[in-house]
Short mmCIF file of C-alpha atoms and ligand atoms in Angstrom, two decimals:
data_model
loop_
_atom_site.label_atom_id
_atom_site.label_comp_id
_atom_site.label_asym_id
_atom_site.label_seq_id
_atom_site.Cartn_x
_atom_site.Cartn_y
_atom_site.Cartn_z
CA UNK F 1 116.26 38.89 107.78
CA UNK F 2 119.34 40.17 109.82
CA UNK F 3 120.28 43.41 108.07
CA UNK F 4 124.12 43.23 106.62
CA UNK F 5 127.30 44.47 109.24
CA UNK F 6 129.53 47.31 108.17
CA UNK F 7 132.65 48.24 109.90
CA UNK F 8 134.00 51.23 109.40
CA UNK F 9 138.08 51.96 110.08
CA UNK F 10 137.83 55.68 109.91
CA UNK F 11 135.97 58.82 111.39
CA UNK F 12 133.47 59.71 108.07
CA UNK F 13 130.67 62.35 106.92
CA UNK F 14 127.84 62.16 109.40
CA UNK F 15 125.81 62.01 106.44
CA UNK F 16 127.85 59.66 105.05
CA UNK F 17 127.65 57.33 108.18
CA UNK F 18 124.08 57.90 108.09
CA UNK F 19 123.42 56.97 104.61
CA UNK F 20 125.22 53.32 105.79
CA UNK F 21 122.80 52.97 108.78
CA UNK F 22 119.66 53.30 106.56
CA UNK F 23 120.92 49.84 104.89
CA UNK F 24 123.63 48.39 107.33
CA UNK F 25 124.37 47.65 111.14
CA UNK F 26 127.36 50.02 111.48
CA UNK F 27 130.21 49.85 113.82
CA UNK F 28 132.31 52.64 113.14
CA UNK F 29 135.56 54.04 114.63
CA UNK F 30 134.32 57.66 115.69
CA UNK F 31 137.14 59.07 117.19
CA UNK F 32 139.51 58.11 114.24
CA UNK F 33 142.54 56.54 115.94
CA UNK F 34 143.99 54.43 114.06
CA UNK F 35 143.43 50.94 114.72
CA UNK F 36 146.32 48.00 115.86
CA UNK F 37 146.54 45.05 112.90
CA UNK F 38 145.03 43.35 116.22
CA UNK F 39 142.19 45.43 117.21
CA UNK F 40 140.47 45.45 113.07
CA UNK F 41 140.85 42.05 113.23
CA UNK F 42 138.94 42.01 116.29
CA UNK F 43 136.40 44.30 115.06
CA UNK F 44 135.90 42.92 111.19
CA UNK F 45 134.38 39.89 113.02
CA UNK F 46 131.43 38.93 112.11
CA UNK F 47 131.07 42.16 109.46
CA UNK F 48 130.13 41.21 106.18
CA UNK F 49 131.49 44.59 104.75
CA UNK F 50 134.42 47.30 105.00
CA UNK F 51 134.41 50.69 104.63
CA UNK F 52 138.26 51.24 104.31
CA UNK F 53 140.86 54.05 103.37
CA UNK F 54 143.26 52.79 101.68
CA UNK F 55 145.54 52.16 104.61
CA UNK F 56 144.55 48.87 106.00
CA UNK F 57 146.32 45.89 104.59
CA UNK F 58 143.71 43.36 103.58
CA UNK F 59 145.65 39.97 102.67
CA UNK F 60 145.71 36.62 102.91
CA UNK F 61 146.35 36.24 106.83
CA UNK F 62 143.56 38.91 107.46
CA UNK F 63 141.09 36.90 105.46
CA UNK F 64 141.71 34.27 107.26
CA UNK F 65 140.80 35.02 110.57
CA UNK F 66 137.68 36.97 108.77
CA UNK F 67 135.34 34.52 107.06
CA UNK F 68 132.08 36.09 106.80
CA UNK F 69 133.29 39.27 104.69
CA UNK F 70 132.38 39.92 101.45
CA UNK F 71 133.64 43.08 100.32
CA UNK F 72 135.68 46.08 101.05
CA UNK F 73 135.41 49.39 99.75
CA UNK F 74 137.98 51.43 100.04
CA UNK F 75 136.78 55.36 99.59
CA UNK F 76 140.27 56.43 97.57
CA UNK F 77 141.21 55.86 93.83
CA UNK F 78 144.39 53.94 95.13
CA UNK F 79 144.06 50.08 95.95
CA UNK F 80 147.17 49.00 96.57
CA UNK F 81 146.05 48.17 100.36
CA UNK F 82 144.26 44.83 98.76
CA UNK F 83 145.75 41.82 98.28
CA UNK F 84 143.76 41.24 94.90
CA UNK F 85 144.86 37.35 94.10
CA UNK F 86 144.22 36.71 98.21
CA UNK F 87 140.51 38.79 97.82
CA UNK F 88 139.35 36.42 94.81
CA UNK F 89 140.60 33.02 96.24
CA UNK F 90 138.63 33.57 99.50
CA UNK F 91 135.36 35.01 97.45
CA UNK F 92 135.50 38.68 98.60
CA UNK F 93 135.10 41.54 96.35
CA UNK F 94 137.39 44.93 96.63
CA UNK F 95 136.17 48.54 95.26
CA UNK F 96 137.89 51.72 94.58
CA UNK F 97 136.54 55.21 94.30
CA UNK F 98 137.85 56.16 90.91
CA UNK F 99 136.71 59.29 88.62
CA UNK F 100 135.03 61.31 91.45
CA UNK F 101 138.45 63.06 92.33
CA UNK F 102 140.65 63.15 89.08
CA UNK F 103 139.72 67.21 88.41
CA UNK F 104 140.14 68.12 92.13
CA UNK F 105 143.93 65.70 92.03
CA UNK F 106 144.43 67.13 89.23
CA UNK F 107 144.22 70.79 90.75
CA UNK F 108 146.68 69.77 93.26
CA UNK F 109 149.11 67.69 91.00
CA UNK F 110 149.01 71.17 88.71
CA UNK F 111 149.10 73.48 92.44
CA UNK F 112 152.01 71.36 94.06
CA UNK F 113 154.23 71.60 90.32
CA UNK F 114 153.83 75.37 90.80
CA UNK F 115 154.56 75.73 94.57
CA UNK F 116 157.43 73.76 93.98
CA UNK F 117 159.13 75.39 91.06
CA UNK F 118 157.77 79.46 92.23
CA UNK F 119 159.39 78.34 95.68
CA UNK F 120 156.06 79.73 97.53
CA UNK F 121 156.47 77.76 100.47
CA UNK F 122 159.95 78.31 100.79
CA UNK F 123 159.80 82.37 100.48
CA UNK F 124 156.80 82.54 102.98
CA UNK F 125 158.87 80.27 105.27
CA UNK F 126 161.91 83.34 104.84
CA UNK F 127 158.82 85.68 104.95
CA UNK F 128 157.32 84.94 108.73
CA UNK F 129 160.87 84.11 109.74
CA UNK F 130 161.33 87.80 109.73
CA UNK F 131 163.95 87.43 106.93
CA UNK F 132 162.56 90.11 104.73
CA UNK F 133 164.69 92.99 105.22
CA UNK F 134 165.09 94.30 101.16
CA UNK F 135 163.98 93.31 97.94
CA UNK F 136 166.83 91.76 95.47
CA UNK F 137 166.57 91.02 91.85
CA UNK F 138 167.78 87.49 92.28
CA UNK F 139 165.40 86.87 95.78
CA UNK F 140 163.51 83.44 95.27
CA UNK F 141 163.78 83.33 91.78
CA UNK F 142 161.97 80.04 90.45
CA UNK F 143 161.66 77.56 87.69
CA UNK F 144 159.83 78.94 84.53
CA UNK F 145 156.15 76.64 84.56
CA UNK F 146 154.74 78.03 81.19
CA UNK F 147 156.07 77.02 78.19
CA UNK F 148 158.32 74.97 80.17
CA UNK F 149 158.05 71.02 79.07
CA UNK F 150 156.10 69.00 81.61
CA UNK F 151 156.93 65.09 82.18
CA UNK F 152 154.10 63.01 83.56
CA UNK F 153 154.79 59.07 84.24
CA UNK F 154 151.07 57.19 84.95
CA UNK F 155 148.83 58.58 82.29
CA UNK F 156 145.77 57.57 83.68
CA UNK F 157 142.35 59.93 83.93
CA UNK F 158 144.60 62.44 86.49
CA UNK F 159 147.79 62.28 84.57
CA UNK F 160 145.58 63.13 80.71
CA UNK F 161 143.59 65.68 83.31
CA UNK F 162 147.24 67.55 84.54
CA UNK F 163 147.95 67.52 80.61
CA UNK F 164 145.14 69.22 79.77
CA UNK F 165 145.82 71.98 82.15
CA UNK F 166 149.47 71.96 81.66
CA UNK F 167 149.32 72.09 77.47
CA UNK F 168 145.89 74.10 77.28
CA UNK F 169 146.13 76.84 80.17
CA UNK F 170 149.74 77.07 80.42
CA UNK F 171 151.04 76.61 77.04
CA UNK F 172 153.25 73.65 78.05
CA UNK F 173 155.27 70.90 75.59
CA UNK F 174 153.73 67.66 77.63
CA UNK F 175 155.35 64.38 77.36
CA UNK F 176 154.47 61.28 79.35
CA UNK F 177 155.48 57.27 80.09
CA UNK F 178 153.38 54.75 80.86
CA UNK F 179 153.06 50.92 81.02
CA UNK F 180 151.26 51.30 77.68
CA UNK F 181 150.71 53.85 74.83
CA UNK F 182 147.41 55.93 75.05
CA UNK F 183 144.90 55.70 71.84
CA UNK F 184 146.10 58.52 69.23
CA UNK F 185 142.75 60.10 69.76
CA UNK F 186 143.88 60.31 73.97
CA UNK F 187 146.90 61.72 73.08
CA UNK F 188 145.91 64.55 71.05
CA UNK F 189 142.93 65.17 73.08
CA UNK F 190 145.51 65.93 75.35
CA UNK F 191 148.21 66.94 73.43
CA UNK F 192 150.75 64.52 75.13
CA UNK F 193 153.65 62.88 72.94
CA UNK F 194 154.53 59.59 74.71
CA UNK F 195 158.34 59.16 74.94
CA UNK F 196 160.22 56.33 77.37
CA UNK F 197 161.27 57.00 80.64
CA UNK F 198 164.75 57.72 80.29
CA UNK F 199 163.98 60.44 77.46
CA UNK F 200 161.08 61.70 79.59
CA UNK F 201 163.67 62.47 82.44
CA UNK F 202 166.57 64.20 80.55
CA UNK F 203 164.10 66.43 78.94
CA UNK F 204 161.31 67.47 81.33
CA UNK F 205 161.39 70.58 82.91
CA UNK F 206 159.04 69.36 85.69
CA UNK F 207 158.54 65.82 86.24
CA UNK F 208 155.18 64.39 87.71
CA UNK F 209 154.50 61.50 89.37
CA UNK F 210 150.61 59.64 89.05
CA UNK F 211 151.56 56.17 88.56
CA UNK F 212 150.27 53.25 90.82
CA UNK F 213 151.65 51.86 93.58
CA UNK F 214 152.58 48.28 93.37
CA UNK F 215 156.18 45.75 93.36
CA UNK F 216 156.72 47.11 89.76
CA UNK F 217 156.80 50.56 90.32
CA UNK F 218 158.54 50.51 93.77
CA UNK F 219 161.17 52.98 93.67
CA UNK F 220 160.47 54.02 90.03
CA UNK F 221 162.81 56.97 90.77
CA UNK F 222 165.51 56.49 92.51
CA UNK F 223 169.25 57.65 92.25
CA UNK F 224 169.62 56.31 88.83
CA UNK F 225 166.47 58.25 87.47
CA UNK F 226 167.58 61.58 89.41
CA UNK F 227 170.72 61.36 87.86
CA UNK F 228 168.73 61.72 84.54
CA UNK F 229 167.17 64.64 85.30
CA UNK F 230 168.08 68.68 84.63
CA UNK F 231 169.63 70.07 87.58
CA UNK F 232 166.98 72.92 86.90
CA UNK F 233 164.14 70.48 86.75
CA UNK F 234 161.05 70.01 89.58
CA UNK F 235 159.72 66.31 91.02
CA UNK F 236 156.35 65.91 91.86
CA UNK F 237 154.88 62.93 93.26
CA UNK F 238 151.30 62.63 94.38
CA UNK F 239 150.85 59.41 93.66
CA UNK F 240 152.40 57.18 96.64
CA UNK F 241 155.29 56.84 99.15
CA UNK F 242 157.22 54.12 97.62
CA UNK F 243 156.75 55.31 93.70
CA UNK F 244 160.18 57.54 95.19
CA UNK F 245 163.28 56.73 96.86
CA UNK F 246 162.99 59.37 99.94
CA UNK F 247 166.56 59.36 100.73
CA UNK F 248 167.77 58.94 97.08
CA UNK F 249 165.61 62.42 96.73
CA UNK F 250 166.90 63.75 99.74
CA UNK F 251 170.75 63.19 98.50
CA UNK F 252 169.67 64.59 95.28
CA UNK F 253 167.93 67.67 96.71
CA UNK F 254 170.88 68.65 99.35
CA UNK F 255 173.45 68.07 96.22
CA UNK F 256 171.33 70.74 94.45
CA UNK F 257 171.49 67.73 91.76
CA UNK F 258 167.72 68.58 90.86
CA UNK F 259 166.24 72.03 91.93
CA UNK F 260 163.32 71.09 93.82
CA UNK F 261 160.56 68.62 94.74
CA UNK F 262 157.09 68.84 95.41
CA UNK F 263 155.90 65.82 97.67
CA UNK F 264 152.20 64.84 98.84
CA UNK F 265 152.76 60.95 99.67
CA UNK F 266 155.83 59.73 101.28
CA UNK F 267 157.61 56.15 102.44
CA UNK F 268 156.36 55.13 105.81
CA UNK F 269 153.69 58.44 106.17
CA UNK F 270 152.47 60.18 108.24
CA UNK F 271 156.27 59.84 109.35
CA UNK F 272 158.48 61.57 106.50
CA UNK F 273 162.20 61.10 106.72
CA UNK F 274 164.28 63.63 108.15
CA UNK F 275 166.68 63.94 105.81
CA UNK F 276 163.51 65.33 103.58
CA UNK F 277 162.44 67.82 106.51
CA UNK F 278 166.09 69.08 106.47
CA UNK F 279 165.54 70.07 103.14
CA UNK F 280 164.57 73.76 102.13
CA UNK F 281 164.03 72.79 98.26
CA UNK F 282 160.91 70.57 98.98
CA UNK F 283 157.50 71.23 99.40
CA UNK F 284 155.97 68.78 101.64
CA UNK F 285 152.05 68.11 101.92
CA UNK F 286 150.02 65.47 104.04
CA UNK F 287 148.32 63.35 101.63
CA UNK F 288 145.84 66.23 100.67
CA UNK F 289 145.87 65.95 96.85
CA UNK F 290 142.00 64.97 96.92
CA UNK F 291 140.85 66.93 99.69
CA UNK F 292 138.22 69.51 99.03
CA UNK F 293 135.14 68.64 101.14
CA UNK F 294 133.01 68.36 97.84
CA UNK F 295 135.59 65.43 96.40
CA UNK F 296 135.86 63.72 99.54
CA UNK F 297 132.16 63.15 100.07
CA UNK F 298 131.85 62.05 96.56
CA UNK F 299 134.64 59.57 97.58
CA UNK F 300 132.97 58.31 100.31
CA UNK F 301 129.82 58.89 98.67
CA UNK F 302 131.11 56.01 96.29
CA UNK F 303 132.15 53.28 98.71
CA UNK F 304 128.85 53.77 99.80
CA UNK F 305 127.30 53.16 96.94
CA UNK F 306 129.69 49.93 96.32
CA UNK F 307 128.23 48.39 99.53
CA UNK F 308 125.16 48.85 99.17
CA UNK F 309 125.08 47.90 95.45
CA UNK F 310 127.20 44.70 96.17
CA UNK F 311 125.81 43.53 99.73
CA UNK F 312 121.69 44.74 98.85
CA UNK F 313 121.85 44.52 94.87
CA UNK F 314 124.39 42.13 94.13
CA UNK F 315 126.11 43.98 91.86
CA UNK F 316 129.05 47.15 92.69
CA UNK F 317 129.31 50.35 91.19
CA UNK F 318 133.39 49.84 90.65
CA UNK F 319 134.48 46.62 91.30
CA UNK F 320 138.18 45.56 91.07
CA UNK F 321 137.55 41.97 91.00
CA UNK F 322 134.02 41.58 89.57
CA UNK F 323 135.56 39.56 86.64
CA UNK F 324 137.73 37.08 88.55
CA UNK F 325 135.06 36.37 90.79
CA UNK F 326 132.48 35.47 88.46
CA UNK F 327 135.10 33.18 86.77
C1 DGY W 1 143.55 58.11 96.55
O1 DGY W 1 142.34 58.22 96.38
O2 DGY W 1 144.17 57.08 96.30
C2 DGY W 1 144.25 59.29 97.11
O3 DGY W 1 145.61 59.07 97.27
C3 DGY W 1 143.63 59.71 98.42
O4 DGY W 1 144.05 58.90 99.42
#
């Protein structure tokens, strides 16, 4: 029997890549350039399975032009890449990599709120610059972080794992939003207090963004919401571009109408908007909030498993559309 066909859209682990070729025929993009719409069209034919990374849009027109495939993992927590509703009509199955890199996200959610409001990048920037000529009592003076009430909106397994951190190690009030209430046994586990959004905002020190992409939550801070917030208070956003209005933060940040952001996903990225790079109150990071090489492996590590499971066991680790499809 013909052994299954795995394309995958990204340079990976070699011993991640040669995990897949002990159950798969793998084509694999090695050298990592990102491919043309186009050219993973071209290359998804005749593949049964994806290994994908969360950037490549798999909808209706895609599936069209790909009948033979059958699933596609994607190796990051975030899914909003897949056209769901288009996946189940046309039979194939879409996985995420959840779980494997809440505590190391978490690190970073925690790392980038601290950055941001102790102004670390912005004093080393002064630092190599040659700028250091005397000390001053005032000189990069920051946000307080403990004791200081943290806002979190998306309290899924990162946002209750930032809580933790923020209300156990650092003595922080934490409030949160989210589309619905956590169990009372959550919230004290995590000593959270859920308030609405518009509370959450006039009242958090530092705000933190973990929610999931998707139409709803397009632009769940904009103008409006900044216009909320403290003019002494932090944003934080590692969750995606798009969750933030980029130039509605950039206005905000250059009126000093909030004190500083921390951002690891942005609209459009890898290309973040200039009026953001003009700004010295930001700190800006490439997408990194789950990269240690431990977590990532365990990412991929997981899509792995998910083809494998699906396309030689017939069942996946963690489906997104298990349910619908067996309907
Ligand atoms: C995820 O897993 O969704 C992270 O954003 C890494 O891309």
């Amino acid at each position: 029997m013909p052994r299954p066909r795995i394309l995958v859209t990204r340079a990976i682990f070699p011993e991640v890549a040669q995990r897949l070729s002990e159950y798969f025929d793998v084509e694999s993009n090695t050298n990592d350039a990102p491919w043309s719409r186009d050219e993973l069209l071209h290359r998804l034919q005749g593949k049964d399975g994806a290994l994908t990374f969360g950037l490549e849009r798999i909808d209706a027109d895609l599936l069209a032009h790909c009948p033979t495939l059958k699933v596609c993992a994607n190796m990051t927590v975030g899914y909003n890449n897949f056209d769901l509703t288009a996946m189940t009509a046309v039979g194939v199955l879409g996985t995420n990599a959840p779980d494997v890199l809440t505590e190391t996200t978490a690190d970073f959610g925690f790392a980038l709120m601290m950055a941001t409001a102790r102004r670390v990048t912005e004093s080393e920037h002064f630092l190599r610059a040659g700028k250091w000529t005397h000390w001053h009592f005032e000189m990069f003076s920051g946000a307080e972080v403990h004791g200081s009430t943290l806002g979190i909106i998306g309290m899924g397994r990162i946002g209750q794992a930032i809580a933790r951190r923020a209300a156990f190690g650092f003595g922080m009030p934490v409030v949160y939003h989210n589309r619905s209430r956590l169990d009372a046994t959550v919230e004290a586990e995590c000593r959270a207090h859920y308030v609405d959004k518009e509370e959450l905002l006039r009242t958090a020190d530092h705000v933190l963004l973990v929610v999931p992409y998707s139409a709803a939550s397009h632009h769940t801070i904009g103008a409006p919401e900044l216009a909320l917030m403290k003019p002494t208070a932090t944003l934080i956003n590692i969750a995606r571009g798009g969750i933030v209005d980029d130039v509605a933060l950039a206005a905000a940040l250059r009126a000093n109408r909030i004190a500083a952001a921390g951002l690891d996903v942005f609209e459009g990225e890898p290309t973040v908007h200039p009026d953001l790079l003009a700004c010295s109150n930001v700190v800006l990071t490439p997408h990194i909030a789950s990269a240690t090489a431990g977590t990532r492996r365990a990412m991929a590590m997981l899509a792995v498993d998910n083809l494998i499971g699906y396309l030689v066991h017939g069942k996946a680790v963690t489906p997104l559309n298990a349910a619908e499809l067996a309907q």
